[in-house]
């Protein structure tokens, strides 16, 4: 990779407020935690290529979840048990004050006809900058799987401590008889583990394997998140964690993402008690296929603040982003009736914009359409049709980085034609939060950076309020 290309990219094209790898490939967030007064976010990284390769842990820290500083790589695939990669995992503060990472080591197995590696769970300790692998690794192996468990598909430990002081971990696994399973393990010291129970299985939901589980209390309930493989989806189950029985009792489930690009989400608790979710802003099915002429492939989502309302998960960009807003442009009661319109000051590719669309005095409209990252023949389009209450995100005209995943639809709660959206644009992406975060649609777009126009169109008559901000580099 030429330095020239990297510096040009850094200046003009690199996402401004989304974490990206310095160069090369990035996938899942790992070890999202608070340690020593800062947020730590590790990530699956392969700097030597634009596609997945022997994976290591990248590392970044932040004071506010928006501006990140990259640190040296934290874990390299340098042991026999992780020579095929240091796969995903999580982090917590150990009782002696050290930062503890738990991850999956993958060791290639020449005997496996599918070319897979054996997956074991390992730990490492550090001071927030450098990390050392525990001499007793691995701490959980394929011998500790329940019957039918597949040691080649056994990964992504989420570790936490319960009130009794003991450690718990949930680990993703494929079971030859039962399909996707999330397994629960327990340990008194974080190093010696025992299998407790199958916490949850696929129960007819999409995917043959559920990767990267996270489980946490939220608003009096428990949430279990996972990424499903096969039919790629990010799944959120709401229910109760029964620690005594080692079971998750689900009362409802939903998809976490209605757009294209969000996977392997992980959460952290802020000091003021907010539960924040971050994900890999890519679709694992297409992440490696898109033809791009850039020095990086991968970025994180905006951190999303979670809440449960009426039994459903709500997601909103973290409030810290508001501190980076500048150049406010506000319009109230703008009437749209059948003519395509641009509005003064409403454009850009590092944007935070809130819109409310509503019918004009009892009249209804047929369609609302917003095109953004628009220039020449390229644009990405968000539409909403009140009659069916369906929102659509269409990136088929976004230009470079073609993919077959171009149209996504979301069934939106019917509010008699009223729709609130918040859209974040950050050079290579768009994230659209619908109706207070009831749904989120995310899209990575590789449209030329000069395509900055935003155009609105309403079929019928509607009225709109707009507040638009540019996101600046520093607070
Ligand atoms: C999810 C995943 C994880 C695994 C990691 C490897 O994207 O497949 O299950 O640990 O990526 O990079």
XYZ file of C-alpha atoms and ligand atoms in Angstrom:
487
model
C 0.000 0.000 0.000
C 1.536 3.290 -1.053
C 1.913 5.891 1.709
C 0.652 8.532 -0.652
C -2.581 6.613 -1.158
C -3.007 6.160 2.595
C -2.471 9.835 3.409
C -4.865 10.986 0.668
C -7.383 8.549 2.026
C -6.848 9.725 5.598
C -7.415 13.322 4.618
C -10.477 13.026 2.456
C -12.154 9.728 2.678
C -11.522 7.975 5.942
C -14.640 7.953 8.091
C -14.404 10.805 10.572
C -16.338 9.509 13.568
C -16.391 5.758 13.012
C -13.472 3.601 14.098
C -11.514 2.159 11.174
C -8.332 0.072 11.015
C -5.208 1.985 10.132
C -4.973 -0.198 7.036
C -6.299 -3.471 5.735
C -9.145 -5.569 7.032
C -11.306 -5.204 10.139
C -14.182 -7.317 11.410
C -15.877 -7.845 14.791
C -15.567 -5.538 17.790
C -13.879 -7.342 20.690
C -13.303 -6.667 24.365
C -15.541 -3.582 24.457
C -14.994 -2.466 28.058
C -14.065 0.330 30.422
C -10.667 0.094 31.950
C -8.574 2.665 33.742
C -11.052 5.462 33.063
C -11.303 4.890 29.310
C -13.314 2.896 26.833
C -11.317 0.111 25.237
C -12.355 -1.377 21.976
C -10.438 -4.221 20.397
C -11.243 -5.568 16.984
C -10.508 -8.387 14.583
C -7.742 -7.071 12.356
C -5.649 -8.202 9.405
C -3.536 -5.260 8.267
C -1.734 -7.065 5.444
C -4.696 -7.446 3.126
C -8.161 -6.184 2.303
C -9.788 -9.538 3.044
C -9.876 -11.725 6.145
C -6.474 -13.270 6.986
C -4.784 -14.736 10.094
C -6.549 -12.542 12.529
C -5.151 -10.534 15.459
C -6.664 -8.100 17.944
C -6.424 -4.434 17.043
C -6.864 -2.029 19.951
C -8.205 1.496 20.376
C -9.144 3.690 23.334
C -11.568 6.561 23.693
C -12.743 9.003 26.300
C -16.153 9.492 24.740
C -16.882 6.635 22.305
C -16.525 8.974 19.325
C -12.854 9.856 18.939
C -10.619 6.793 19.074
C -6.907 6.491 19.431
C -5.341 3.352 17.998
C -2.863 1.484 20.201
C -0.451 -1.351 19.318
C -1.992 -4.710 18.455
C -2.993 -6.495 21.638
C -3.021 -10.161 20.588
C -1.106 -11.807 17.749
C -1.652 -15.357 16.471
C 1.730 -16.521 17.782
C 0.973 -19.668 19.806
C 0.247 -23.136 18.601
C -3.289 -22.991 19.986
C -4.093 -19.700 18.207
C -1.831 -19.982 15.157
C -4.882 -19.818 12.872
C -6.041 -16.589 14.489
C -7.021 -14.855 17.700
C -10.762 -14.893 17.155
C -13.391 -12.785 18.869
C -13.920 -12.373 22.592
C -14.556 -9.932 25.418
C -12.869 -8.235 28.369
C -13.312 -7.321 32.019
C -11.321 -5.974 34.917
C -9.784 -8.847 36.886
C -9.801 -8.741 40.685
C -6.134 -7.793 40.907
C -6.789 -4.770 38.673
C -5.444 -6.244 35.451
C -7.429 -6.045 32.232
C -8.468 -9.564 31.318
C -9.235 -10.628 27.746
C -10.972 -13.882 26.892
C -10.803 -14.930 23.256
C -10.960 -17.903 20.950
C -7.753 -19.432 19.705
C -8.048 -21.226 16.398
C -5.502 -23.889 15.405
C -5.544 -25.193 11.818
C -6.251 -28.910 11.702
C -4.780 -30.588 8.605
C -7.014 -33.613 9.279
C -10.236 -31.647 8.922
C -11.680 -32.225 5.468
C -13.384 -28.819 5.498
C -10.074 -27.084 6.251
C -11.268 -25.717 9.577
C -9.372 -25.113 12.772
C -9.907 -26.383 16.293
C -11.339 -23.674 18.490
C -10.444 -23.261 22.160
C -10.990 -20.470 24.675
C -7.984 -18.573 26.002
C -7.218 -15.653 28.282
C -4.670 -12.847 28.355
C -3.914 -10.147 30.912
C -2.688 -6.624 30.418
C -2.352 -3.090 31.699
C -4.507 -1.409 29.058
C -1.638 -1.196 26.574
C 0.230 -4.494 26.409
C -1.193 -7.951 26.969
C 0.297 -11.326 27.795
C -1.274 -14.652 27.191
C -1.885 -16.841 30.217
C 0.535 -19.776 30.515
C -2.309 -22.158 31.308
C -4.090 -21.559 27.959
C -6.387 -22.855 26.672
C -8.827 -22.613 29.576
C -11.840 -24.163 27.808
C -11.438 -26.828 25.140
C -13.613 -29.010 22.925
C -13.549 -31.682 25.677
C -15.855 -29.442 27.677
C -18.609 -29.351 25.066
C -21.973 -31.020 25.617
C -22.770 -34.072 23.509
C -22.896 -33.306 19.800
C -20.893 -30.088 20.228
C -18.514 -29.364 17.356
C -14.990 -28.318 18.462
C -14.464 -26.601 15.091
C -17.414 -24.270 15.666
C -16.978 -23.185 19.268
C -16.068 -19.555 19.766
C -16.525 -15.945 20.883
C -16.695 -16.090 24.688
C -18.579 -13.296 26.419
C -17.296 -13.109 29.992
C -18.850 -11.361 32.986
C -19.191 -11.643 36.750
C -22.395 -12.252 38.630
C -23.256 -10.897 42.064
C -21.894 -14.049 43.750
C -18.466 -12.944 42.510
C -18.038 -15.934 40.211
C -17.401 -15.651 36.483
C -19.792 -16.681 33.752
C -19.123 -17.037 30.057
C -21.441 -17.695 27.162
C -19.873 -19.245 24.078
C -21.261 -19.799 20.589
C -21.331 -23.339 19.335
C -22.725 -25.527 16.597
C -24.264 -28.783 17.746
C -24.471 -31.621 15.229
C -27.887 -32.641 16.549
C -29.410 -29.363 17.692
C -27.830 -26.714 15.443
C -27.028 -23.278 16.870
C -26.414 -23.224 20.606
C -25.239 -20.696 23.146
C -23.413 -22.495 25.962
C -23.024 -21.299 29.538
C -19.799 -21.878 31.530
C -18.895 -20.945 35.086
C -15.658 -20.325 36.975
C -14.670 -19.152 40.441
C -11.342 -17.682 39.389
C -11.716 -16.944 35.663
C -9.158 -19.612 34.835
C -10.739 -22.943 35.785
C -14.053 -23.386 34.031
C -16.916 -25.863 34.008
C -19.771 -26.368 31.588
C -23.145 -25.431 33.133
C -25.856 -25.762 30.510
C -27.102 -24.967 27.045
C -28.301 -21.443 27.705
C -30.314 -21.111 24.496
C -30.558 -22.661 21.082
C -31.731 -21.540 17.658
C -35.385 -22.490 18.264
C -36.360 -22.084 14.635
C -34.749 -18.700 14.162
C -32.461 -17.910 11.245
C -28.977 -19.390 11.011
C -27.173 -22.676 11.676
C -24.680 -21.074 14.065
C -25.004 -18.082 16.344
C -21.756 -16.169 16.675
C -20.554 -13.479 19.050
C -23.159 -13.756 21.825
C -23.645 -10.981 24.352
C -25.992 -11.111 27.320
C -26.820 -8.297 29.743
C -29.567 -6.854 31.928
C -31.483 -3.912 30.498
C -34.476 -2.069 31.919
C -35.510 -4.951 34.157
C -35.117 -7.635 31.498
C -32.247 -9.553 29.951
C -31.086 -9.234 26.387
C -29.266 -11.919 24.424
C -27.625 -10.750 21.212
C -25.980 -12.871 18.544
C -25.100 -12.871 14.878
C -26.623 -15.710 12.914
C -24.701 -17.450 10.153
C -26.244 -18.779 7.009
C -29.074 -16.340 6.835
C -27.001 -13.409 8.020
C -28.808 -11.432 10.640
C -28.186 -9.733 13.956
C -30.642 -11.141 16.431
C -31.845 -9.693 19.720
C -33.790 -11.869 22.140
C -35.485 -10.290 25.132
C -36.307 -12.422 28.160
C -34.948 -13.526 31.522
C -31.599 -15.055 32.408
C -32.228 -17.823 34.946
C -28.796 -18.175 36.508
C -29.785 -21.083 38.737
C -31.020 -23.231 35.885
C -28.482 -21.836 33.426
C -31.258 -20.913 30.994
C -32.390 -17.954 28.976
C -36.199 -17.760 28.822
C -37.171 -15.779 25.795
C -40.304 -13.692 25.624
C -39.707 -12.020 22.262
C -37.095 -11.575 19.585
C -36.338 -9.138 16.797
C -33.614 -8.244 14.331
C -31.176 -5.633 15.565
C -30.624 -4.215 12.094
C -32.973 -3.605 9.192
C -30.402 -2.359 6.686
C -27.409 -4.209 5.301
C -24.373 -3.716 7.464
C -24.298 -4.517 11.156
C -22.914 -7.683 12.712
C -21.249 -9.186 15.786
C -22.470 -6.464 18.159
C -20.964 -6.111 21.626
C -21.943 -3.899 24.543
C -20.361 -1.913 27.348
C -21.877 -0.231 30.390
C -21.006 3.456 30.826
C -20.240 4.900 34.276
C -23.654 6.623 34.179
C -25.393 3.310 33.578
C -26.100 3.375 29.849
C -25.790 0.163 27.859
C -23.966 0.870 24.592
C -23.861 -1.427 21.569
C -21.256 -1.314 18.824
C -21.077 -3.575 15.802
C -18.980 -4.331 12.758
C -20.559 -2.155 10.058
C -20.439 -4.753 7.331
C -22.412 -7.671 6.130
C -20.203 -10.747 6.549
C -21.689 -12.308 3.423
C -20.526 -9.510 1.138
C -17.667 -7.899 3.074
C -15.005 -9.655 1.024
C -16.684 -9.421 -2.375
C -17.018 -5.702 -2.868
C -14.524 -4.294 -5.344
C -13.051 -1.249 -3.697
C -9.999 0.804 -4.402
C -9.237 1.851 -0.825
C -6.507 1.004 1.683
C -9.020 -0.253 4.276
C -11.935 -2.623 4.355
C -14.051 -2.321 7.478
C -15.371 0.067 10.090
C -17.366 0.022 13.290
C -20.940 1.266 13.625
C -21.746 4.357 15.622
C -22.095 3.248 19.260
C -25.814 2.882 19.962
C -27.468 3.536 23.309
C -29.941 0.769 24.163
C -33.280 0.828 25.913
C -36.297 -1.449 26.128
C -39.659 0.175 25.509
C -42.908 -1.775 25.231
C -40.915 -5.008 25.128
C -38.814 -3.855 22.175
C -35.213 -2.796 21.790
C -34.587 0.861 20.976
C -31.233 2.071 19.659
C -29.990 5.641 19.431
C -26.606 7.133 18.591
C -24.721 7.827 21.819
C -25.392 11.295 23.178
C -21.644 12.042 23.072
C -22.003 12.568 19.318
C -24.013 15.737 19.976
C -20.822 17.383 21.251
C -19.371 17.156 17.737
C -22.286 18.885 16.010
C -21.630 22.215 14.372
C -23.057 24.504 11.639
C -26.694 24.006 12.570
C -29.227 24.491 9.775
C -32.875 24.397 10.805
C -36.074 24.412 8.755
C -39.578 24.204 10.216
C -42.843 23.438 8.432
C -41.370 23.171 4.967
C -44.067 22.082 2.573
C -43.305 19.521 -0.099
C -45.772 18.778 -2.850
C -44.563 16.793 -5.796
C -41.435 18.762 -6.680
C -37.937 17.506 -6.068
C -36.155 19.948 -3.769
C -32.769 20.726 -2.353
C -32.565 23.051 0.619
C -29.828 25.606 1.249
C -27.219 24.283 3.629
C -28.524 20.710 3.547
C -25.730 18.668 2.044
C -22.518 16.918 2.996
C -20.990 13.574 3.837
C -20.184 14.077 7.541
C -23.691 14.826 8.639
C -26.054 14.337 11.566
C -29.594 15.235 10.500
C -32.986 14.898 12.163
C -36.171 14.962 10.122
C -39.828 14.825 10.942
C -42.201 14.211 8.065
C -45.958 14.516 8.566
C -49.062 14.831 6.436
C -50.217 18.373 5.709
C -53.407 19.166 7.647
C -55.202 15.895 7.291
C -54.125 15.257 3.714
C -52.125 12.136 3.237
C -49.086 11.604 1.042
C -48.101 8.555 -0.954
C -44.348 8.587 -0.702
C -41.487 10.379 0.974
C -38.091 10.084 -0.667
C -34.687 11.337 0.349
C -31.610 10.909 -1.808
C -28.224 11.478 -0.257
C -24.572 11.027 -1.208
C -25.910 12.272 -4.508
C -23.791 13.542 -7.374
C -23.765 12.806 -11.104
C -25.627 9.560 -11.611
C -24.949 8.283 -8.092
C -27.077 8.426 -4.966
C -28.502 6.310 -2.162
C -32.199 6.494 -1.511
C -34.420 6.194 1.555
C -38.161 6.035 0.992
C -41.226 5.712 3.190
C -44.749 4.827 2.112
C -47.333 5.656 4.776
C -50.013 3.378 3.407
C -48.011 0.182 3.889
C -45.776 1.859 6.505
C -42.699 0.385 4.856
C -39.303 2.099 4.722
C -36.799 1.149 2.050
C -33.097 1.770 1.736
C -31.757 1.382 -1.780
C -28.083 1.672 -2.665
C -28.278 0.244 -6.172
C -27.111 3.607 -7.578
C -24.341 4.192 -5.041
C -21.586 3.547 -7.576
C -18.330 1.782 -6.642
C -18.199 -1.309 -4.437
C -21.034 -3.152 -6.131
C -22.833 -5.810 -4.148
C -25.968 -7.854 -4.677
C -27.319 -6.559 -1.352
C -28.834 -3.300 -2.536
C -32.368 -3.073 -1.229
C -33.529 -3.399 2.368
C -37.046 -2.988 3.721
C -38.325 -2.270 7.213
C -41.896 -2.576 8.435
C -42.279 0.615 10.448
C -44.825 1.315 13.184
C -47.768 3.101 11.615
C -48.083 6.649 13.019
C -50.627 7.977 10.513
C -48.002 9.190 8.086
C -45.752 10.704 10.734
C -42.136 9.597 10.544
C -39.087 10.671 12.541
C -35.670 9.809 11.267
C -32.132 10.633 12.198
C -29.494 10.029 9.594
C -25.744 9.900 10.136
C -23.502 10.177 7.112
C -19.818 9.565 7.546
C -18.125 9.469 4.143
C -18.361 5.724 3.597
C -21.607 5.002 5.393
C -25.159 5.975 6.264
C -27.012 4.954 9.423
C -30.713 5.758 9.651
C -32.490 5.621 12.998
C -36.247 5.407 12.531
C -38.857 6.639 15.040
C -36.657 7.132 18.064
C -34.519 4.097 17.276
C -37.256 1.501 16.853
C -35.411 0.458 13.734
C -31.965 1.097 12.327
C -30.870 0.807 8.713
C -27.125 0.878 8.069
C -25.357 0.925 4.747
C -21.723 1.077 3.762
C -21.464 3.085 0.556
C -18.382 3.722 -1.524
C -19.811 6.618 -3.533
C -17.281 9.250 -4.601
C -16.748 11.728 -1.766
C -17.772 14.678 -3.944
C -21.327 13.341 -4.104
C -22.685 15.510 -1.297
C -26.166 16.498 -2.390
C -29.318 15.695 -0.465
C -32.666 15.876 -2.269
C -36.204 15.493 -0.950
C -39.335 14.520 -2.800
C -42.891 13.879 -1.668
C -45.619 12.340 -3.807
C -48.681 14.119 -2.484
C -48.299 16.794 0.180
C -46.309 16.634 3.391
C -44.659 18.974 5.840
C -41.185 18.555 7.205
C -38.989 19.844 10.056
C -35.250 19.505 9.593
C -32.262 20.068 11.843
C -28.969 19.385 10.188
C -25.444 19.521 11.605
C -22.004 18.934 10.249
C -19.907 16.649 12.408
C -16.548 18.217 13.176
C -13.301 16.462 13.833
C -12.787 17.583 17.394
C -15.106 18.817 20.086
C -17.816 -13.253 13.244
C -16.654 -14.231 13.339
C -16.522 -14.773 14.751
C -15.060 -15.138 14.801
C -14.432 -14.043 14.013
C -13.186 -14.412 13.279
O -17.689 -12.330 12.221
O -16.815 -15.267 12.403
O -17.376 -15.837 15.046
O -14.576 -15.218 16.094
O -15.412 -13.593 13.095
O -12.596 -13.295 12.716
